[in-house]
Every structure is written in C-alpha cells, then in structure tokens.
C-alpha cells in the first residue's frame, strides 16, 4: 500500500490518501469472505452453548468495533486494515443463520417464505443507506472516516437494542399474547418441553450429527456448489460494481453512491413479491417452485452482466439500468471488464444448471435416521419447539 500527503492552504490540515496495489485491493475485498467462512465454522459450536440473541449481539458488537477502528488501522498500515476487514466478514456470517432461526421460531407456517424475504432485505437496506451516505461523506470535509464512525456507532446501538427486545422463543416475550402465540405455533411439531429441568427433554435430545452422511451426500455438495457459483457471480459485481461505475462508466462519487443504491430498491420489491408468491403458489410442486424462482433470478443476473458487455461510457444511463438488473436479480478498461462480465455470466449459468440437477426439497435419509426417537415428524413439517398442550402461558411467567 502506498500513501501520499496533501497539506491544505492554511498549512494546518494534512490529508492522507491511501492507494493499495491491485493485489492488496483484491485481498481487502476477498478477506471479508474468508472471515465469513471462519465465522460460520464457529457457529455450530456456539449454537449449542449460547442462545441466538446473545450470539447476534456478540457478532454485532464485533462488527461495530471493527468498523470503528478501520480508519485508525488504515492510517497504521495494510495488515491492521486487513484484520479489521476480516472481523467485519466474521461478523456477517451470522446473518443467514439468524434469518433461519428467527423465522422458524417467530413465523407462522403459512408465511415463512414472506418472513424470510422480509428479514433477508437487511442486505438491501444496508446498501440503500450506505451507498448515498458514503458518496456524500466522502466528498464532505469530514472525509471517508466519518462513514465508518457513523456505521460503527449505529451497529452498536442496533445490536444492543436487539439484545434488549428480542427473545429466542416468542413464548417468553412479554408482548406476545396467547392468541398470537397459538397462531405462530400452529402446525409446528413439538420435540421438546420448555421446562429446562424436564428429564424427558434430555432423554429426547438429538443424537450426534451425522457428519459422514452429510459430507458424502451428492445433493449437499451439488447444492453448495451451485449456490456458490451463483453467489460468486452476484457478490463479485456487488463489491466491484461501484468501482466499475466510477472508473469505467465515469460516474462521479456522489452519482456512484446513488447509482449503487438504486438496484437494492428494486431487489427489495422483488423479494417481497417473490416471498408472497412462494407461499401462495400451491398449484406446482415445491421442488419445481424452488427451481423456477432460482432460475429466473439467475437469468436476470446473466442478462444484466451480458448487457454491460456492450455498453460504453456514452451510454451510462443504460449501464445503470443493467446494473440494477444485475443486483436485483486492474486497468479499468472496457475490454477488461467485458471479460469479467462474460466470465461471471458463465459461472452463474453453470451454477444454475448444477442447482437444478441436484436440488431437492425432501429431507435426506440421514436427517430421518438421526431424528429424535419416539417422535414422528412428517416430511412437510418443521421440527421445532412448540407449546405443550398442557402448558398455558401466563404473563407472570414472563
């Protein structure tokens, strides 16, 4: 990383500009994914020891501290900055797990798809807020560090608020009535009592995780590979998209910030629509339903990337439209980026084909074989804790 200093006209203010090498810039982007992998690997252990509410708060505070210390670490050197980026990626690994856990506990069976769609918009809302603010602050007298101080402070506030208001189980939440609780838990299968001292609860504890069966299942590997290819193509452009708009399509910094945020507005709208449709479309099998929506989303990604291949800086408005399509669904030359877009399109297409070949919606054999004894779990129902018939919720218990 190289740096240069500029002294203001009054001679009192020194501004340091950081210019990482292409290799360093690549690692600053990719280290977030490395941190996310490490964060994901720690989750299975933490989930057996700590409740989701505490884990989310811990990961949120890690993200907050890493964001707040980023400007300081950037002024120190490349390695400290790389560490902060790693911690930011580590903290983001909790987002998908929390969406699944919160949905299983708080959503009704009929609205689980819509619930997931709403919760997963955190990614879009984060970018809608950050991109325009980043463009404005980077050109303000406070500079880019002010963005990190703002984001780090807001993350800490939200994490603490989550800990204070959220409960892992709606049964223990003081604002949930008996009527609401019964609607939430309708159709869910009871596998354990909420009484922590209940010996039956310990006897019915799940057996050891069948790791061998999981890692030798071609459906697992095929699904992981397919989704990885699709996500790779998506995230590559998400991270480098603003860079492309600014360096290649010649958007100024403020326009780049606004332009980078616009696609996420469309993404939120589509997520809400798709979430509703996935819950209400019952005329086609669930397996076909899943493959259909994944294929449509991937198709828009491919078309968006390929359309950018043929656009030049003179057609920046059309490039913005293509960029919106992509998100919703080195030397910085146009020729080099064409290779990138074509490569991304091929990767997304390959991932979609792999996913459609192996994807399945039925529980695997190793799931059924490791199920809790003396508990009959229908294939079309989710196994989670539900309210025992002989228990009545009392506000005195909350």
mmCIF file of C-alpha atoms in Angstrom:
data_model
loop_
_atom_site.group_PDB
_atom_site.id
_atom_site.type_symbol
_atom_site.label_atom_id
_atom_site.label_comp_id
_atom_site.label_asym_id
_atom_site.label_seq_id
_atom_site.Cartn_x
_atom_site.Cartn_y
_atom_site.Cartn_z
ATOM 1 C CA UNK A 1 0.000 0.000 0.000
ATOM 2 C CA UNK A 2 1.321 3.415 -0.892
ATOM 3 C CA UNK A 3 0.274 6.744 0.544
ATOM 4 C CA UNK A 4 0.736 10.399 -0.171
ATOM 5 C CA UNK A 5 0.060 13.505 1.877
ATOM 6 C CA UNK A 6 -1.558 16.770 0.908
ATOM 7 C CA UNK A 7 -1.325 19.936 3.016
ATOM 8 C CA UNK A 8 -4.229 22.357 2.958
ATOM 9 C CA UNK A 9 -3.751 26.010 2.015
ATOM 10 C CA UNK A 10 -3.590 27.116 5.654
ATOM 11 C CA UNK A 11 -0.889 24.561 6.310
ATOM 12 C CA UNK A 12 -2.716 23.105 9.301
ATOM 13 C CA UNK A 13 -4.557 20.096 7.876
ATOM 14 C CA UNK A 14 -2.854 17.057 6.408
ATOM 15 C CA UNK A 15 -4.924 14.580 4.425
ATOM 16 C CA UNK A 16 -3.511 11.138 3.797
ATOM 17 C CA UNK A 17 -4.620 9.279 0.675
ATOM 18 C CA UNK A 18 -4.236 5.514 0.533
ATOM 19 C CA UNK A 19 -3.575 3.776 -2.755
ATOM 20 C CA UNK A 20 -3.395 -0.028 -2.364
ATOM 21 C CA UNK A 21 -1.785 -2.139 -5.047
ATOM 22 C CA UNK A 22 -4.105 -4.323 -7.185
ATOM 23 C CA UNK A 23 -3.087 -7.394 -5.161
ATOM 24 C CA UNK A 24 -3.725 -5.634 -1.845
ATOM 25 C CA UNK A 25 -7.049 -4.290 -3.094
ATOM 26 C CA UNK A 26 -8.057 -7.815 -4.096
ATOM 27 C CA UNK A 27 -7.268 -9.137 -0.629
ATOM 28 C CA UNK A 28 -9.150 -6.280 1.031
ATOM 29 C CA UNK A 29 -12.243 -7.411 -0.857
ATOM 30 C CA UNK A 30 -11.789 -11.166 -0.521
ATOM 31 C CA UNK A 31 -10.727 -11.220 3.139
ATOM 32 C CA UNK A 32 -14.350 -10.472 4.067
ATOM 33 C CA UNK A 33 -15.389 -13.833 2.630
ATOM 34 C CA UNK A 34 -12.503 -15.531 4.434
ATOM 35 C CA UNK A 35 -13.703 -14.014 7.700
ATOM 36 C CA UNK A 36 -17.255 -15.112 6.937
ATOM 37 C CA UNK A 37 -16.076 -18.705 6.474
ATOM 38 C CA UNK A 38 -14.312 -18.683 9.843
ATOM 39 C CA UNK A 39 -17.353 -17.098 11.468
ATOM 40 C CA UNK A 40 -19.597 -19.786 10.009
ATOM 41 C CA UNK A 41 -17.325 -22.575 11.265
ATOM 42 C CA UNK A 42 -17.628 -21.303 14.840
ATOM 43 C CA UNK A 43 -21.431 -21.113 14.752
ATOM 44 C CA UNK A 44 -22.264 -24.834 15.234
ATOM 45 C CA UNK A 45 -20.313 -24.858 18.496
ATOM 46 C CA UNK A 46 -21.711 -21.534 19.723
ATOM 47 C CA UNK A 47 -25.299 -22.504 18.910
ATOM 48 C CA UNK A 48 -25.041 -25.482 21.289
ATOM 49 C CA UNK A 49 -23.815 -23.244 24.107
ATOM 50 C CA UNK A 50 -25.388 -19.809 23.650
ATOM 51 C CA UNK A 51 -28.796 -18.584 22.530
ATOM 52 C CA UNK A 52 -29.236 -16.769 19.228
ATOM 53 C CA UNK A 53 -29.973 -13.462 20.956
ATOM 54 C CA UNK A 54 -26.554 -13.394 22.625
ATOM 55 C CA UNK A 55 -24.670 -14.656 19.574
ATOM 56 C CA UNK A 56 -26.255 -11.997 17.361
ATOM 57 C CA UNK A 57 -25.320 -9.303 19.870
ATOM 58 C CA UNK A 58 -21.721 -10.521 20.142
ATOM 59 C CA UNK A 59 -21.280 -10.689 16.376
ATOM 60 C CA UNK A 60 -22.909 -7.279 16.002
ATOM 61 C CA UNK A 61 -20.538 -5.691 18.516
ATOM 62 C CA UNK A 62 -17.567 -7.305 16.751
ATOM 63 C CA UNK A 63 -18.757 -5.712 13.517
ATOM 64 C CA UNK A 64 -19.206 -2.378 15.278
ATOM 65 C CA UNK A 65 -15.711 -2.350 16.786
ATOM 66 C CA UNK A 66 -14.092 -3.466 13.528
ATOM 67 C CA UNK A 67 -15.870 -0.665 11.674
ATOM 68 C CA UNK A 68 -14.991 1.997 14.250
ATOM 69 C CA UNK A 69 -11.307 1.034 14.241
ATOM 70 C CA UNK A 70 -10.995 0.808 10.448
ATOM 71 C CA UNK A 71 -9.869 4.445 9.922
ATOM 72 C CA UNK A 72 -7.229 4.109 12.637
ATOM 73 C CA UNK A 73 -5.969 0.807 11.245
ATOM 74 C CA UNK A 74 -5.869 2.246 7.730
ATOM 75 C CA UNK A 75 -3.571 5.005 8.973
ATOM 76 C CA UNK A 76 -1.309 2.431 10.652
ATOM 77 C CA UNK A 77 -0.867 0.111 7.705
ATOM 78 C CA UNK A 78 -2.166 -2.569 5.398
ATOM 79 C CA UNK A 79 -2.090 -5.550 7.792
ATOM 80 C CA UNK A 80 -4.165 -3.908 10.590
ATOM 81 C CA UNK A 81 -6.693 -2.793 7.972
ATOM 82 C CA UNK A 82 -6.830 -6.325 6.589
ATOM 83 C CA UNK A 83 -7.551 -7.621 10.106
ATOM 84 C CA UNK A 84 -10.476 -5.224 10.511
ATOM 85 C CA UNK A 85 -11.901 -6.377 7.190
ATOM 86 C CA UNK A 86 -11.549 -9.983 8.343
ATOM 87 C CA UNK A 87 -13.503 -9.232 11.534
ATOM 88 C CA UNK A 88 -16.215 -7.497 9.526
ATOM 89 C CA UNK A 89 -16.584 -10.604 7.394
ATOM 90 C CA UNK A 90 -16.537 -12.788 10.506
ATOM 91 C CA UNK A 91 -19.483 -10.850 11.925
ATOM 92 C CA UNK A 92 -21.557 -11.028 8.734
ATOM 93 C CA UNK A 93 -21.586 -14.849 8.854
ATOM 94 C CA UNK A 94 -24.357 -14.675 11.437
ATOM 95 C CA UNK A 95 -26.898 -13.040 9.124
ATOM 96 C CA UNK A 96 -28.156 -16.128 7.266
ATOM 97 C CA UNK A 97 -28.235 -18.273 10.399
ATOM 98 C CA UNK A 98 -30.203 -15.660 12.300
ATOM 99 C CA UNK A 99 -32.746 -15.324 9.476
ATOM 100 C CA UNK A 100 -33.419 -19.074 9.560
ATOM 101 C CA UNK A 101 -33.582 -19.267 13.347
ATOM 102 C CA UNK A 102 -35.834 -16.236 13.782
ATOM 103 C CA UNK A 103 -38.152 -17.437 11.021
ATOM 104 C CA UNK A 104 -38.505 -20.935 12.500
ATOM 105 C CA UNK A 105 -39.460 -19.532 15.897
ATOM 106 C CA UNK A 106 -41.457 -16.413 15.069
ATOM 107 C CA UNK A 107 -43.111 -17.038 11.693
ATOM 108 C CA UNK A 108 -46.324 -18.917 11.074
ATOM 109 C CA UNK A 109 -46.039 -21.967 8.825
ATOM 110 C CA UNK A 110 -48.084 -20.305 6.070
ATOM 111 C CA UNK A 111 -45.995 -17.130 5.946
ATOM 112 C CA UNK A 112 -42.467 -18.500 6.359
ATOM 113 C CA UNK A 113 -41.436 -17.576 2.796
ATOM 114 C CA UNK A 114 -42.635 -14.000 3.197
ATOM 115 C CA UNK A 115 -40.994 -13.822 6.631
ATOM 116 C CA UNK A 116 -37.635 -14.919 5.204
ATOM 117 C CA UNK A 117 -37.987 -12.445 2.325
ATOM 118 C CA UNK A 118 -38.577 -9.546 4.725
ATOM 119 C CA UNK A 119 -35.737 -10.496 7.087
ATOM 120 C CA UNK A 120 -33.268 -11.013 4.255
ATOM 121 C CA UNK A 121 -33.803 -7.460 2.997
ATOM 122 C CA UNK A 122 -31.292 -6.336 5.634
ATOM 123 C CA UNK A 123 -28.637 -6.690 2.928
ATOM 124 C CA UNK A 124 -30.501 -4.376 0.570
ATOM 125 C CA UNK A 125 -31.463 -1.817 3.234
ATOM 126 C CA UNK A 126 -27.855 -1.673 4.414
ATOM 127 C CA UNK A 127 -26.668 -0.771 0.923
ATOM 128 C CA UNK A 128 -29.534 1.643 0.282
ATOM 129 C CA UNK A 129 -28.498 3.542 3.406
ATOM 130 C CA UNK A 130 -24.737 3.233 2.979
ATOM 131 C CA UNK A 131 -24.137 3.995 -0.701
ATOM 132 C CA UNK A 132 -25.636 7.525 -0.897
ATOM 133 C CA UNK A 133 -24.293 8.423 2.557
ATOM 134 C CA UNK A 134 -20.849 7.181 1.534
ATOM 135 C CA UNK A 135 -20.891 9.280 -1.625
ATOM 136 C CA UNK A 136 -21.882 12.392 0.320
ATOM 137 C CA UNK A 137 -19.484 11.929 3.241
ATOM 138 C CA UNK A 138 -16.503 11.049 1.042
ATOM 139 C CA UNK A 139 -16.832 14.428 -0.675
ATOM 140 C CA UNK A 140 -17.538 16.314 2.557
ATOM 141 C CA UNK A 141 -14.960 17.965 4.807
ATOM 142 C CA UNK A 142 -15.236 15.025 7.227
ATOM 143 C CA UNK A 143 -13.997 12.558 4.628
ATOM 144 C CA UNK A 144 -14.387 8.787 4.375
ATOM 145 C CA UNK A 145 -13.524 8.026 8.061
ATOM 146 C CA UNK A 146 -16.780 9.702 9.146
ATOM 147 C CA UNK A 147 -18.730 6.996 7.308
ATOM 148 C CA UNK A 148 -17.066 4.281 9.386
ATOM 149 C CA UNK A 149 -17.665 6.152 12.643
ATOM 150 C CA UNK A 150 -21.332 6.594 11.747
ATOM 151 C CA UNK A 151 -21.822 2.971 10.685
ATOM 152 C CA UNK A 152 -19.928 1.576 13.671
ATOM 153 C CA UNK A 153 -21.967 3.638 16.131
ATOM 154 C CA UNK A 154 -25.287 2.682 14.529
ATOM 155 C CA UNK A 155 -24.298 -1.000 14.520
ATOM 156 C CA UNK A 156 -23.539 -0.887 18.256
ATOM 157 C CA UNK A 157 -26.874 0.804 19.008
ATOM 158 C CA UNK A 158 -28.866 -1.685 16.919
ATOM 159 C CA UNK A 159 -27.035 -4.683 18.427
ATOM 160 C CA UNK A 160 -27.792 -3.563 21.972
ATOM 161 C CA UNK A 161 -31.420 -2.835 21.056
ATOM 162 C CA UNK A 162 -31.726 -6.328 19.567
ATOM 163 C CA UNK A 163 -30.471 -7.880 22.803
ATOM 164 C CA UNK A 164 -32.918 -5.855 24.893
ATOM 165 C CA UNK A 165 -36.051 -6.506 22.826
ATOM 166 C CA UNK A 166 -35.589 -9.881 21.129
ATOM 167 C CA UNK A 167 -36.312 -13.293 22.669
ATOM 168 C CA UNK A 168 -35.352 -16.603 21.054
ATOM 169 C CA UNK A 169 -38.780 -18.029 21.833
ATOM 170 C CA UNK A 170 -41.998 -15.976 21.439
ATOM 171 C CA UNK A 171 -43.343 -17.898 24.441
ATOM 172 C CA UNK A 172 -41.066 -15.869 26.710
ATOM 173 C CA UNK A 173 -41.727 -12.478 25.117
ATOM 174 C CA UNK A 174 -43.878 -10.184 27.223
ATOM 175 C CA UNK A 175 -45.530 -8.521 24.229
ATOM 176 C CA UNK A 176 -46.818 -11.765 22.669
ATOM 177 C CA UNK A 177 -50.349 -12.732 23.677
ATOM 178 C CA UNK A 178 -51.661 -16.275 23.994
ATOM 179 C CA UNK A 179 -53.691 -15.789 20.815
ATOM 180 C CA UNK A 180 -50.636 -14.621 18.855
ATOM 181 C CA UNK A 181 -48.575 -17.484 20.240
ATOM 182 C CA UNK A 182 -51.125 -20.078 19.161
ATOM 183 C CA UNK A 183 -51.135 -18.670 15.609
ATOM 184 C CA UNK A 184 -47.329 -18.697 15.449
ATOM 185 C CA UNK A 185 -47.091 -22.305 16.624
ATOM 186 C CA UNK A 186 -49.993 -23.747 14.654
ATOM 187 C CA UNK A 187 -48.819 -26.758 12.648
ATOM 188 C CA UNK A 188 -45.367 -26.905 14.211
ATOM 189 C CA UNK A 189 -44.160 -30.168 15.708
ATOM 190 C CA UNK A 190 -43.330 -30.360 19.400
ATOM 191 C CA UNK A 191 -39.999 -32.075 20.027
ATOM 192 C CA UNK A 192 -39.122 -30.778 23.490
ATOM 193 C CA UNK A 193 -40.614 -29.198 26.558
ATOM 194 C CA UNK A 194 -39.789 -25.642 27.534
ATOM 195 C CA UNK A 195 -39.131 -26.866 31.047
ATOM 196 C CA UNK A 196 -35.348 -26.946 31.259
ATOM 197 C CA UNK A 197 -35.499 -29.380 34.181
ATOM 198 C CA UNK A 198 -37.663 -31.865 32.343
ATOM 199 C CA UNK A 199 -35.832 -35.198 32.180
ATOM 200 C CA UNK A 200 -37.803 -36.147 29.065
ATOM 201 C CA UNK A 201 -36.230 -33.197 27.336
ATOM 202 C CA UNK A 202 -32.758 -34.593 28.000
ATOM 203 C CA UNK A 203 -33.757 -38.102 27.001
ATOM 204 C CA UNK A 204 -35.131 -36.848 23.713
ATOM 205 C CA UNK A 205 -32.063 -34.771 22.875
ATOM 206 C CA UNK A 206 -30.902 -35.183 19.278
ATOM 207 C CA UNK A 207 -28.193 -37.738 18.655
ATOM 208 C CA UNK A 208 -24.777 -36.903 17.254
ATOM 209 C CA UNK A 209 -24.634 -35.065 13.944
ATOM 210 C CA UNK A 210 -24.150 -37.495 11.003
ATOM 211 C CA UNK A 211 -21.195 -35.637 9.514
ATOM 212 C CA UNK A 212 -20.089 -38.552 7.333
ATOM 213 C CA UNK A 213 -23.521 -38.866 5.722
ATOM 214 C CA UNK A 214 -23.675 -35.105 5.176
ATOM 215 C CA UNK A 215 -20.262 -34.812 3.542
ATOM 216 C CA UNK A 216 -20.829 -37.835 1.293
ATOM 217 C CA UNK A 217 -24.257 -36.704 0.052
ATOM 218 C CA UNK A 218 -24.112 -35.570 -3.585
ATOM 219 C CA UNK A 219 -27.209 -33.391 -3.083
ATOM 220 C CA UNK A 220 -25.419 -31.432 -0.362
ATOM 221 C CA UNK A 221 -22.287 -30.941 -2.448
ATOM 222 C CA UNK A 222 -24.232 -30.170 -5.614
ATOM 223 C CA UNK A 223 -26.395 -27.588 -3.863
ATOM 224 C CA UNK A 224 -23.398 -25.971 -2.187
ATOM 225 C CA UNK A 225 -21.503 -25.854 -5.489
ATOM 226 C CA UNK A 226 -24.458 -24.464 -7.436
ATOM 227 C CA UNK A 227 -25.287 -21.767 -4.888
ATOM 228 C CA UNK A 228 -21.587 -20.914 -4.554
ATOM 229 C CA UNK A 229 -21.301 -20.264 -8.291
ATOM 230 C CA UNK A 230 -24.444 -18.124 -8.300
ATOM 231 C CA UNK A 231 -23.400 -16.173 -5.216
ATOM 232 C CA UNK A 232 -19.893 -15.734 -6.580
ATOM 233 C CA UNK A 233 -21.198 -14.054 -9.690
ATOM 234 C CA UNK A 234 -23.567 -11.889 -7.665
ATOM 235 C CA UNK A 235 -21.148 -10.809 -4.939
ATOM 236 C CA UNK A 236 -18.306 -10.139 -7.362
ATOM 237 C CA UNK A 237 -20.342 -7.479 -9.068
ATOM 238 C CA UNK A 238 -21.815 -6.177 -5.816
ATOM 239 C CA UNK A 239 -18.316 -5.480 -4.496
ATOM 240 C CA UNK A 240 -16.783 -4.169 -7.716
ATOM 241 C CA UNK A 241 -19.941 -2.611 -9.198
ATOM 242 C CA UNK A 242 -19.416 0.855 -7.657
ATOM 243 C CA UNK A 243 -15.768 0.688 -8.736
ATOM 244 C CA UNK A 244 -16.928 -0.051 -12.297
ATOM 245 C CA UNK A 245 -19.470 2.782 -12.361
ATOM 246 C CA UNK A 246 -16.864 5.261 -11.129
ATOM 247 C CA UNK A 247 -13.741 4.215 -13.050
ATOM 248 C CA UNK A 248 -15.154 2.853 -16.311
ATOM 249 C CA UNK A 249 -18.559 4.493 -16.762
ATOM 250 C CA UNK A 250 -17.187 7.809 -15.391
ATOM 251 C CA UNK A 251 -19.840 8.415 -12.715
ATOM 252 C CA UNK A 252 -18.737 10.971 -10.106
ATOM 253 C CA UNK A 253 -18.532 9.842 -6.471
ATOM 254 C CA UNK A 254 -21.988 11.086 -5.442
ATOM 255 C CA UNK A 255 -23.633 9.625 -8.544
ATOM 256 C CA UNK A 256 -21.806 6.356 -7.947
ATOM 257 C CA UNK A 257 -23.198 6.202 -4.418
ATOM 258 C CA UNK A 258 -26.750 6.877 -5.531
ATOM 259 C CA UNK A 259 -26.452 4.635 -8.583
ATOM 260 C CA UNK A 260 -25.107 1.785 -6.472
ATOM 261 C CA UNK A 261 -28.036 2.071 -4.071
ATOM 262 C CA UNK A 262 -30.838 2.112 -6.658
ATOM 263 C CA UNK A 263 -30.620 -1.592 -7.573
ATOM 264 C CA UNK A 264 -31.286 -2.612 -3.984
ATOM 265 C CA UNK A 265 -34.616 -0.782 -4.012
ATOM 266 C CA UNK A 266 -35.718 -2.993 -6.890
ATOM 267 C CA UNK A 267 -34.310 -6.009 -5.099
ATOM 268 C CA UNK A 268 -36.427 -5.336 -2.010
ATOM 269 C CA UNK A 269 -39.594 -5.015 -4.096
ATOM 270 C CA UNK A 270 -38.838 -8.283 -5.899
ATOM 271 C CA UNK A 271 -38.055 -10.084 -2.653
ATOM 272 C CA UNK A 272 -41.385 -9.104 -1.130
ATOM 273 C CA UNK A 273 -43.268 -10.174 -4.269
ATOM 274 C CA UNK A 274 -41.388 -13.468 -4.570
ATOM 275 C CA UNK A 275 -41.815 -14.168 -0.863
ATOM 276 C CA UNK A 276 -45.578 -13.814 -1.180
ATOM 277 C CA UNK A 277 -45.727 -15.883 -4.364
ATOM 278 C CA UNK A 278 -43.651 -18.728 -2.912
ATOM 279 C CA UNK A 279 -46.123 -19.023 -0.014
ATOM 280 C CA UNK A 280 -49.273 -18.786 -2.133
ATOM 281 C CA UNK A 281 -48.418 -20.758 -5.279
ATOM 282 C CA UNK A 282 -49.628 -24.261 -4.473
ATOM 283 C CA UNK A 283 -50.536 -25.433 -7.978
ATOM 284 C CA UNK A 284 -46.986 -26.598 -8.739
ATOM 285 C CA UNK A 285 -44.758 -28.934 -6.691
ATOM 286 C CA UNK A 286 -42.481 -27.319 -4.117
ATOM 287 C CA UNK A 287 -39.372 -28.681 -5.845
ATOM 288 C CA UNK A 288 -40.339 -27.106 -9.171
ATOM 289 C CA UNK A 289 -41.314 -23.908 -7.362
ATOM 290 C CA UNK A 290 -37.836 -23.630 -5.843
ATOM 291 C CA UNK A 291 -36.012 -24.308 -9.108
ATOM 292 C CA UNK A 292 -38.247 -21.901 -11.022
ATOM 293 C CA UNK A 293 -37.509 -18.899 -8.818
ATOM 294 C CA UNK A 294 -33.769 -19.647 -8.650
ATOM 295 C CA UNK A 295 -33.605 -19.969 -12.443
ATOM 296 C CA UNK A 296 -35.496 -16.717 -13.042
ATOM 297 C CA UNK A 297 -33.253 -14.810 -10.630
ATOM 298 C CA UNK A 298 -30.112 -16.280 -12.206
ATOM 299 C CA UNK A 299 -31.381 -15.448 -15.702
ATOM 300 C CA UNK A 300 -31.711 -11.778 -14.789
ATOM 301 C CA UNK A 301 -28.187 -11.834 -13.360
ATOM 302 C CA UNK A 302 -26.816 -13.295 -16.593
ATOM 303 C CA UNK A 303 -28.723 -10.867 -18.829
ATOM 304 C CA UNK A 304 -27.639 -7.916 -16.699
ATOM 305 C CA UNK A 305 -23.977 -8.875 -16.897
ATOM 306 C CA UNK A 306 -24.050 -9.576 -20.645
ATOM 307 C CA UNK A 307 -25.798 -6.284 -21.375
ATOM 308 C CA UNK A 308 -22.963 -4.433 -19.651
ATOM 309 C CA UNK A 309 -20.510 -6.028 -22.090
ATOM 310 C CA UNK A 310 -21.877 -3.952 -24.970
ATOM 311 C CA UNK A 311 -22.302 -0.622 -23.169
ATOM 312 C CA UNK A 312 -19.715 2.148 -23.168
ATOM 313 C CA UNK A 313 -19.355 5.320 -21.117
ATOM 314 C CA UNK A 314 -21.503 7.219 -23.630
ATOM 315 C CA UNK A 315 -24.462 5.049 -22.561
ATOM 316 C CA UNK A 316 -24.038 5.399 -18.819
ATOM 317 C CA UNK A 317 -27.805 5.580 -18.242
ATOM 318 C CA UNK A 318 -28.301 2.186 -19.895
ATOM 319 C CA UNK A 319 -25.392 0.833 -17.875
ATOM 320 C CA UNK A 320 -27.199 1.947 -14.731
ATOM 321 C CA UNK A 321 -30.298 0.019 -15.831
ATOM 322 C CA UNK A 322 -28.201 -3.082 -16.467
ATOM 323 C CA UNK A 323 -26.552 -2.676 -13.084
ATOM 324 C CA UNK A 324 -29.988 -2.563 -11.443
ATOM 325 C CA UNK A 325 -30.947 -5.801 -13.217
ATOM 326 C CA UNK A 326 -27.750 -7.499 -12.044
ATOM 327 C CA UNK A 327 -28.286 -6.621 -8.390
ATOM 328 C CA UNK A 328 -31.979 -7.174 -8.367
ATOM 329 C CA UNK A 329 -31.917 -10.491 -9.747
ATOM 330 C CA UNK A 330 -6.769 -3.630 -12.699
ATOM 331 C CA UNK A 331 -6.563 -1.123 -15.603
ATOM 332 C CA UNK A 332 -10.247 -0.358 -15.638
ATOM 333 C CA UNK A 333 -10.671 -0.579 -19.420
ATOM 334 C CA UNK A 334 -13.918 -1.555 -21.078
ATOM 335 C CA UNK A 335 -12.274 -4.552 -22.773
ATOM 336 C CA UNK A 336 -11.004 -5.979 -19.492
ATOM 337 C CA UNK A 337 -14.389 -5.615 -17.822
ATOM 338 C CA UNK A 338 -16.080 -7.354 -20.764
ATOM 339 C CA UNK A 339 -14.042 -10.455 -19.972
ATOM 340 C CA UNK A 340 -15.136 -10.211 -16.332
ATOM 341 C CA UNK A 341 -18.838 -9.874 -17.192
ATOM 342 C CA UNK A 342 -18.778 -12.778 -19.630
ATOM 343 C CA UNK A 343 -16.955 -14.910 -17.074
ATOM 344 C CA UNK A 344 -19.469 -14.008 -14.364
ATOM 345 C CA UNK A 345 -22.351 -14.915 -16.684
ATOM 346 C CA UNK A 346 -20.834 -18.323 -17.451
ATOM 347 C CA UNK A 347 -20.282 -19.014 -13.752
ATOM 348 C CA UNK A 348 -23.863 -18.055 -12.843
ATOM 349 C CA UNK A 349 -25.276 -20.170 -15.674
ATOM 350 C CA UNK A 350 -23.183 -23.189 -14.624
ATOM 351 C CA UNK A 351 -24.260 -22.782 -11.008
ATOM 352 C CA UNK A 352 -27.923 -22.645 -12.016
ATOM 353 C CA UNK A 353 -27.622 -25.851 -14.066
ATOM 354 C CA UNK A 354 -25.910 -27.688 -11.201
ATOM 355 C CA UNK A 355 -28.510 -26.486 -8.699
ATOM 356 C CA UNK A 356 -31.439 -27.533 -10.891
ATOM 357 C CA UNK A 357 -29.965 -31.009 -11.364
ATOM 358 C CA UNK A 358 -29.363 -31.834 -7.699
ATOM 359 C CA UNK A 359 -31.744 -29.627 -5.687
ATOM 360 C CA UNK A 360 -34.329 -31.435 -3.584
ATOM 361 C CA UNK A 361 -36.926 -30.316 -1.050
ATOM 362 C CA UNK A 362 -37.447 -33.619 0.757
ATOM 363 C CA UNK A 363 -35.447 -34.389 3.931
ATOM 364 C CA UNK A 364 -32.436 -36.593 3.258
ATOM 365 C CA UNK A 365 -32.211 -40.122 4.671
ATOM 366 C CA UNK A 366 -29.573 -39.119 7.185
ATOM 367 C CA UNK A 367 -31.965 -36.486 8.577
ATOM 368 C CA UNK A 368 -34.662 -39.092 9.203
ATOM 369 C CA UNK A 369 -32.201 -41.623 10.601
ATOM 370 C CA UNK A 370 -30.885 -39.100 13.120
ATOM 371 C CA UNK A 371 -34.328 -37.882 14.200
ATOM 372 C CA UNK A 372 -35.400 -37.958 17.808
ATOM 373 C CA UNK A 373 -36.702 -41.284 18.991
ATOM 374 C CA UNK A 374 -40.417 -41.752 19.609
ATOM 375 C CA UNK A 375 -41.193 -38.637 17.604
ATOM 376 C CA UNK A 376 -42.985 -38.937 14.284
ATOM 377 C CA UNK A 377 -42.053 -35.981 12.114
ATOM 378 C CA UNK A 378 -43.995 -35.582 8.867
ATOM 379 C CA UNK A 379 -41.831 -34.656 5.884
ATOM 380 C CA UNK A 380 -43.779 -31.485 5.222
ATOM 381 C CA UNK A 381 -43.494 -30.049 8.720
ATOM 382 C CA UNK A 382 -40.675 -28.296 10.510
ATOM 383 C CA UNK A 383 -39.298 -29.794 13.687
ATOM 384 C CA UNK A 384 -39.003 -27.042 16.262
ATOM 385 C CA UNK A 385 -40.026 -26.440 19.840
ATOM 386 C CA UNK A 386 -43.711 -25.689 20.272
ATOM 387 C CA UNK A 387 -46.048 -25.035 23.155
ATOM 388 C CA UNK A 388 -47.043 -28.204 25.049
ATOM 389 C CA UNK A 389 -50.774 -28.777 25.149
ATOM 390 C CA UNK A 390 -50.846 -28.855 28.939
ATOM 391 C CA UNK A 391 -48.924 -25.592 29.324
ATOM 392 C CA UNK A 392 -50.648 -22.232 29.434
ATOM 393 C CA UNK A 393 -48.704 -19.039 29.061
ATOM 394 C CA UNK A 394 -49.022 -16.631 31.919
ATOM 395 C CA UNK A 395 -47.772 -13.068 31.976
ATOM 396 C CA UNK A 396 -46.443 -13.850 35.440
ATOM 397 C CA UNK A 397 -44.033 -16.330 33.834
ATOM 398 C CA UNK A 398 -42.538 -13.713 31.525
#
